[in-house]
Short mmCIF file of C-alpha atoms in Angstrom, two decimals:
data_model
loop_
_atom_site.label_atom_id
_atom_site.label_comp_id
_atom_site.label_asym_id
_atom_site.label_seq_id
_atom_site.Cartn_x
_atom_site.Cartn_y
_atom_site.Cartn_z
CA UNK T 2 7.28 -29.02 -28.92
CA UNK T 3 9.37 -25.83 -29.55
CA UNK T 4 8.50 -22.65 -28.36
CA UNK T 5 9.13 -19.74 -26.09
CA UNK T 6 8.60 -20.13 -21.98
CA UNK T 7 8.57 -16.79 -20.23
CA UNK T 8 8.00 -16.89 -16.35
CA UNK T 9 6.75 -15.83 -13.81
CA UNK T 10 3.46 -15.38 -15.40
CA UNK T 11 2.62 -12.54 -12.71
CA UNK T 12 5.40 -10.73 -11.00
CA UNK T 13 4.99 -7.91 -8.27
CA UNK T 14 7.78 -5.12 -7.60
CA UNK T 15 8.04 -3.34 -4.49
CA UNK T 16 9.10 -0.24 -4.76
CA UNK T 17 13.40 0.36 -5.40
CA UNK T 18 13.52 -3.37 -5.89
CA UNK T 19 14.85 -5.34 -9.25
CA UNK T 20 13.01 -7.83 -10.63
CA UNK T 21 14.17 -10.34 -13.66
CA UNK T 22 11.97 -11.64 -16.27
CA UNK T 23 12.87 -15.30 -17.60
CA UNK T 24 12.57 -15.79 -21.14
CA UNK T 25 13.73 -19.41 -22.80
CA UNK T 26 13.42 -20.43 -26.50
CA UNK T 27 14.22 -24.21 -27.68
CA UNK T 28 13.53 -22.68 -31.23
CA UNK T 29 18.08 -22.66 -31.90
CA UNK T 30 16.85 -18.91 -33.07
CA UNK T 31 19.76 -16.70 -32.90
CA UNK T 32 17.36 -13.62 -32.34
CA UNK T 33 15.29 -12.19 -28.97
CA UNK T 34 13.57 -9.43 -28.61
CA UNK T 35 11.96 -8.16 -25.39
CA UNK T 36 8.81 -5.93 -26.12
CA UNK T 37 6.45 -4.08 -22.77
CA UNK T 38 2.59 -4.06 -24.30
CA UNK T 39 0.39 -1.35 -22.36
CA UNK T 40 -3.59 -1.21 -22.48
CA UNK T 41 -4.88 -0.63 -25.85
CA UNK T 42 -1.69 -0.12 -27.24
CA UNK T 43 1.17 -1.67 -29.45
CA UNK T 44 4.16 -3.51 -28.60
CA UNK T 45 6.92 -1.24 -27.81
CA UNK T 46 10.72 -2.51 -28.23
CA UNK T 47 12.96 -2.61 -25.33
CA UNK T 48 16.13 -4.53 -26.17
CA UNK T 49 17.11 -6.91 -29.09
CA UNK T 50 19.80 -9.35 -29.43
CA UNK T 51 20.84 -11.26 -32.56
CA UNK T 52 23.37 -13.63 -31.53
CA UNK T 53 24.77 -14.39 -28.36
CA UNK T 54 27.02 -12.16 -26.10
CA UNK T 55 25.35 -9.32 -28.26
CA UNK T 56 22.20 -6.77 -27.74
CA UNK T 57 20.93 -3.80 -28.70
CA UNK T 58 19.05 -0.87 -27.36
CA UNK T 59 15.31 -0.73 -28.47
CA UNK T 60 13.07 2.28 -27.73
CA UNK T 61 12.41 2.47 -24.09
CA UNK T 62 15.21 0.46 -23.04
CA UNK T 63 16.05 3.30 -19.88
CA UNK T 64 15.27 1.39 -16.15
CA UNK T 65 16.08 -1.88 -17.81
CA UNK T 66 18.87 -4.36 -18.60
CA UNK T 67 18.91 -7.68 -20.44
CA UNK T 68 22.05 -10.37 -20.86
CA UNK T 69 22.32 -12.85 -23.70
CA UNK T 70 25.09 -15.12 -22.56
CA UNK T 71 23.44 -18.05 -23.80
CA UNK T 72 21.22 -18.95 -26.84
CA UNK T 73 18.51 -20.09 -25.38
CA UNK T 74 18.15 -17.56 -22.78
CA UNK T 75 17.65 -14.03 -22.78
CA UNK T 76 16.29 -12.82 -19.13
CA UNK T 77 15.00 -9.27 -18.74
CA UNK T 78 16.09 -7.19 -15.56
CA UNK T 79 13.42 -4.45 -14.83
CA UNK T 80 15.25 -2.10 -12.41
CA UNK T 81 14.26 0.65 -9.70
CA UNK T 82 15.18 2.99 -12.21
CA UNK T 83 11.85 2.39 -14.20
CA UNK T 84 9.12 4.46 -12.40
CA UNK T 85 6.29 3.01 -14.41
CA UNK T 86 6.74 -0.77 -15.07
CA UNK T 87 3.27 -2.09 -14.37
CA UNK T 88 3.14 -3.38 -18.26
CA UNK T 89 2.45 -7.04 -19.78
CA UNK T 90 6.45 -7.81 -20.88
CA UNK T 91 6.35 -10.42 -24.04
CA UNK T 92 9.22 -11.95 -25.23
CA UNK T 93 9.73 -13.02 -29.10
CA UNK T 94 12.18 -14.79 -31.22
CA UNK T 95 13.19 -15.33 -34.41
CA UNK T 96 15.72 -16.85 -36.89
CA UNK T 97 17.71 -13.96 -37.27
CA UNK T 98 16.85 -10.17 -37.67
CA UNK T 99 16.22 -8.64 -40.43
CA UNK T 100 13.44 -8.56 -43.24
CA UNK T 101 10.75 -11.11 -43.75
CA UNK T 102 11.26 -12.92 -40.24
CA UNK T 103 8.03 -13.61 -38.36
CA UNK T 104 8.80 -13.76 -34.05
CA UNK T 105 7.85 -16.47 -31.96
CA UNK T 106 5.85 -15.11 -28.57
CA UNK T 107 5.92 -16.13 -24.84
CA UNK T 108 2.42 -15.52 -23.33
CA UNK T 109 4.16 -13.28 -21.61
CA UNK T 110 4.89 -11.87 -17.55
CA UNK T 111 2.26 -9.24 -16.46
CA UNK T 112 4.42 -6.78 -13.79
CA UNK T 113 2.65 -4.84 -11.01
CA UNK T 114 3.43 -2.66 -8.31
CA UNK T 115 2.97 -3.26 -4.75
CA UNK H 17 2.65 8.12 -33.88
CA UNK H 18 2.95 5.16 -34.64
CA UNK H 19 3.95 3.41 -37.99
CA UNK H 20 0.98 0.85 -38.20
CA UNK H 21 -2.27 2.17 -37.28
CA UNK H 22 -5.62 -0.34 -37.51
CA UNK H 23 -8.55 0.81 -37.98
CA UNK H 24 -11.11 0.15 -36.47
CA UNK H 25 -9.93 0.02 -33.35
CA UNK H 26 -12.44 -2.92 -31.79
CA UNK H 27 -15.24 -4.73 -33.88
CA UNK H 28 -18.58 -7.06 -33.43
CA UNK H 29 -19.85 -9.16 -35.77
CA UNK H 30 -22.06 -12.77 -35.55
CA UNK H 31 -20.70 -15.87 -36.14
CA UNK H 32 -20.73 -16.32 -40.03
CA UNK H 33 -20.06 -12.84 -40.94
CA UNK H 34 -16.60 -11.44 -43.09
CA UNK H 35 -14.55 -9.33 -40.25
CA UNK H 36 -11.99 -6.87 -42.06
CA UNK H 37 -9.32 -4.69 -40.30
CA UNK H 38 -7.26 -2.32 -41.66
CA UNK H 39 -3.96 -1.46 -41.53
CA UNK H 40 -1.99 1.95 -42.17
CA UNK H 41 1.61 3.19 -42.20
CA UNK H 42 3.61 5.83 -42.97
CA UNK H 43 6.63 5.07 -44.75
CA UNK H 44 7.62 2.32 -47.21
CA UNK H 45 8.64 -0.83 -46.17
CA UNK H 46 9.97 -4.44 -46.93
CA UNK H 47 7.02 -5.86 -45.96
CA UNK H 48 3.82 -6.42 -43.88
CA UNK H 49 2.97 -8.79 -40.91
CA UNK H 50 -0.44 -9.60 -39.47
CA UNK H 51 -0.30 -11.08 -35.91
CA UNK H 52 -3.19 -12.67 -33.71
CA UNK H 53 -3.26 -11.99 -30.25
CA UNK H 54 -5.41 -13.72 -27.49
CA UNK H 55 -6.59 -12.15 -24.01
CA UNK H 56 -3.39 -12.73 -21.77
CA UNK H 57 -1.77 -14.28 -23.94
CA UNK H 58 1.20 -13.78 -26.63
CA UNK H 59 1.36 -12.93 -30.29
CA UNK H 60 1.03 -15.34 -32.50
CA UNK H 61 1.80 -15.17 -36.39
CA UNK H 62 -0.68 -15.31 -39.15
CA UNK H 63 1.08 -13.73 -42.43
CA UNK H 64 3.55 -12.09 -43.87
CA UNK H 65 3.12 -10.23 -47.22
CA UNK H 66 6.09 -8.90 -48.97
CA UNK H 67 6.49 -5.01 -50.59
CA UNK H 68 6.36 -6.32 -54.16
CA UNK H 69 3.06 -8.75 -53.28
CA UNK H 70 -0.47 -7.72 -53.75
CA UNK H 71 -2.48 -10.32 -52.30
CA UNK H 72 -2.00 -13.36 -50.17
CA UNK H 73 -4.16 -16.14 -48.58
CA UNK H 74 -4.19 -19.01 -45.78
CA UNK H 75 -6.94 -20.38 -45.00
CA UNK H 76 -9.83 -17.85 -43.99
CA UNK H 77 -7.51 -15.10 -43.79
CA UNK H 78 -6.80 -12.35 -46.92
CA UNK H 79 -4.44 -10.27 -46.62
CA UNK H 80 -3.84 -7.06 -49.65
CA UNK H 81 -1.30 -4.56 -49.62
CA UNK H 82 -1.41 -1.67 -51.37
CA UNK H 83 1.82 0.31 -51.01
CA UNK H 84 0.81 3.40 -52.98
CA UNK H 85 -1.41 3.57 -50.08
CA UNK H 86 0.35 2.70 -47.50
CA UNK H 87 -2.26 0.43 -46.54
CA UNK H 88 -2.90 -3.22 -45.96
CA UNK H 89 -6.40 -5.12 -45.10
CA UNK H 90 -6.84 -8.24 -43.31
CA UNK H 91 -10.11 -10.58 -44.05
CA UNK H 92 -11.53 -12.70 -42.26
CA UNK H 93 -13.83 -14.86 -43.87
CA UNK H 94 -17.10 -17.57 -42.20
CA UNK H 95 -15.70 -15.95 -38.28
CA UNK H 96 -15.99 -18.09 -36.05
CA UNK H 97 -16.30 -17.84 -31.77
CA UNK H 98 -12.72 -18.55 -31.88
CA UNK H 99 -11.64 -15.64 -33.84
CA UNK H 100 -12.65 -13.23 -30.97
CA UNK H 101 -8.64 -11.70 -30.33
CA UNK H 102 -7.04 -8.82 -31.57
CA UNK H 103 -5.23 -8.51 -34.26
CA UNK H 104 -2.07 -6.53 -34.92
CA UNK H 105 -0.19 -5.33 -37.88
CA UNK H 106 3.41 -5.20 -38.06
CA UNK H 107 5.41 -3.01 -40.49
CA UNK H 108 9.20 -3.84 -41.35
CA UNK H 109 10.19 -0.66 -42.62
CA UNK H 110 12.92 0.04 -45.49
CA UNK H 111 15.49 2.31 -43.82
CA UNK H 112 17.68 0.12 -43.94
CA UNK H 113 17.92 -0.88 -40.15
CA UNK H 114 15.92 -3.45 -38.15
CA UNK H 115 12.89 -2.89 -36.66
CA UNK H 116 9.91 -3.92 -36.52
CA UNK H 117 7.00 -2.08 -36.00
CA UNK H 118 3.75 -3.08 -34.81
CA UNK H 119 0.41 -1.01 -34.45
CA UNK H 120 -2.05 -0.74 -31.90
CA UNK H 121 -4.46 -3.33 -32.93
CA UNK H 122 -8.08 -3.97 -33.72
CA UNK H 123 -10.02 -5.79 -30.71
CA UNK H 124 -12.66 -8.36 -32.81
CA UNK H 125 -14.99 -10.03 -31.09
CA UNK H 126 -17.27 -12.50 -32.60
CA UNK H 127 -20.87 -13.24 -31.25
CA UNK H 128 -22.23 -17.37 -31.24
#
């Protein structure tokens, strides 16, 4: 079946450390988005990318950095530089960008602090 | 703020019962997306309705738009047990960039 694999499903940062979020889609979408989802809120954009070798800056993209050197892949790096990453980090694709394009959703990596 | 906002922002009904959520935003868009979401788990997509569409149906689910409004509603008709999630809109506004735009949901919860 097609779909999106994000992992680990629970990741723990110490503190000044990086950690990387996996996300993989078998979908041959050319679009990934990366979105952080705190308590009883919305999704909030971090990065985009619509093809590969290419991304964009969402909203909150400061204390992270993403890479989309292949299709399928589009890992998230949280870095030390985030001071408040405890967040549940979803990851979405979708044929291309643009209007009228429903995203495809990991279940997602849930990030603590230690 | 944000551009969606659902009202209400959690809701109880028994199995059997209509369950509708509503959905507002601020500036006009291309269209409208309503997205399920399990505990833990990721989104998944119910329906998109476009700017120039007034009504639209699968299955249990209604969706309306009303873009003199601003405003969108999502039915849910016969819930069942397995239609406790929450549910998100998500606005693709017309400014001519991408983005999407997604509000901070209603949490529905339906007793058996």
């Amino acid at each position: 079946d097609g779909g999106i694999t994000q992992s680990p499903k629970y990741l723990f940062r110490k503190e000044g450390q990086n950690v990387t979020l996996s996300c993989e889609q078998n979908l041959n979408h050319d679009a990934m988005y990366w979105y952080r989802q705190d308590p009883g809120q919305g999704l909030r954009l971090i990065y985009y990318s619509q093809i590969v070798n290419d991304f964009q800056k969402g909203d909150i993209a400061e204390g992270y950095s993403v890479s989309r050197e292949k299709k399928e892949s589009f890992p998230l790096t949280v870095t030390s530089a985030q001071k408040n990453p405890t967040a549940f980090y979803l990851c979405a694709s979708s044929i291309q960008t643009g209007h009228n394009q429903p995203q495809h959703f990991g279940d997602g990596t849930r990030l603590s602090i230690l | 703020s944000q551009q969606g906002e659902e009202d209400p922002q959690a809701l109880s009904i028994q199995e059997g019962e209509n369950a509708t959520m509503n959905c507002s935003y601020k500036t006009s868009i291309n269209n409208l997306q309503w997205y399920r979401q399990n505990s833990g788990r990721g989104l998944v997509h119910l329906i998109l309705i476009r700017s120039n569409e007034r009504e639209k149906h699968s299955g249990r689910l209604r969706v309306t738009l009303d873009t003199s409004k601003k405003s969108s509603s999502l039915l849910i008709t016969a819930s069942r047990a397995a239609d406790t999630a929450s549910y998100f809109c998500a606005t693709d506004p017309n400014t001519g960039g991408f983005k999407t735009i997604f509000g901070a949901g209603t949490r529905l919860f339906v007793k058996a």
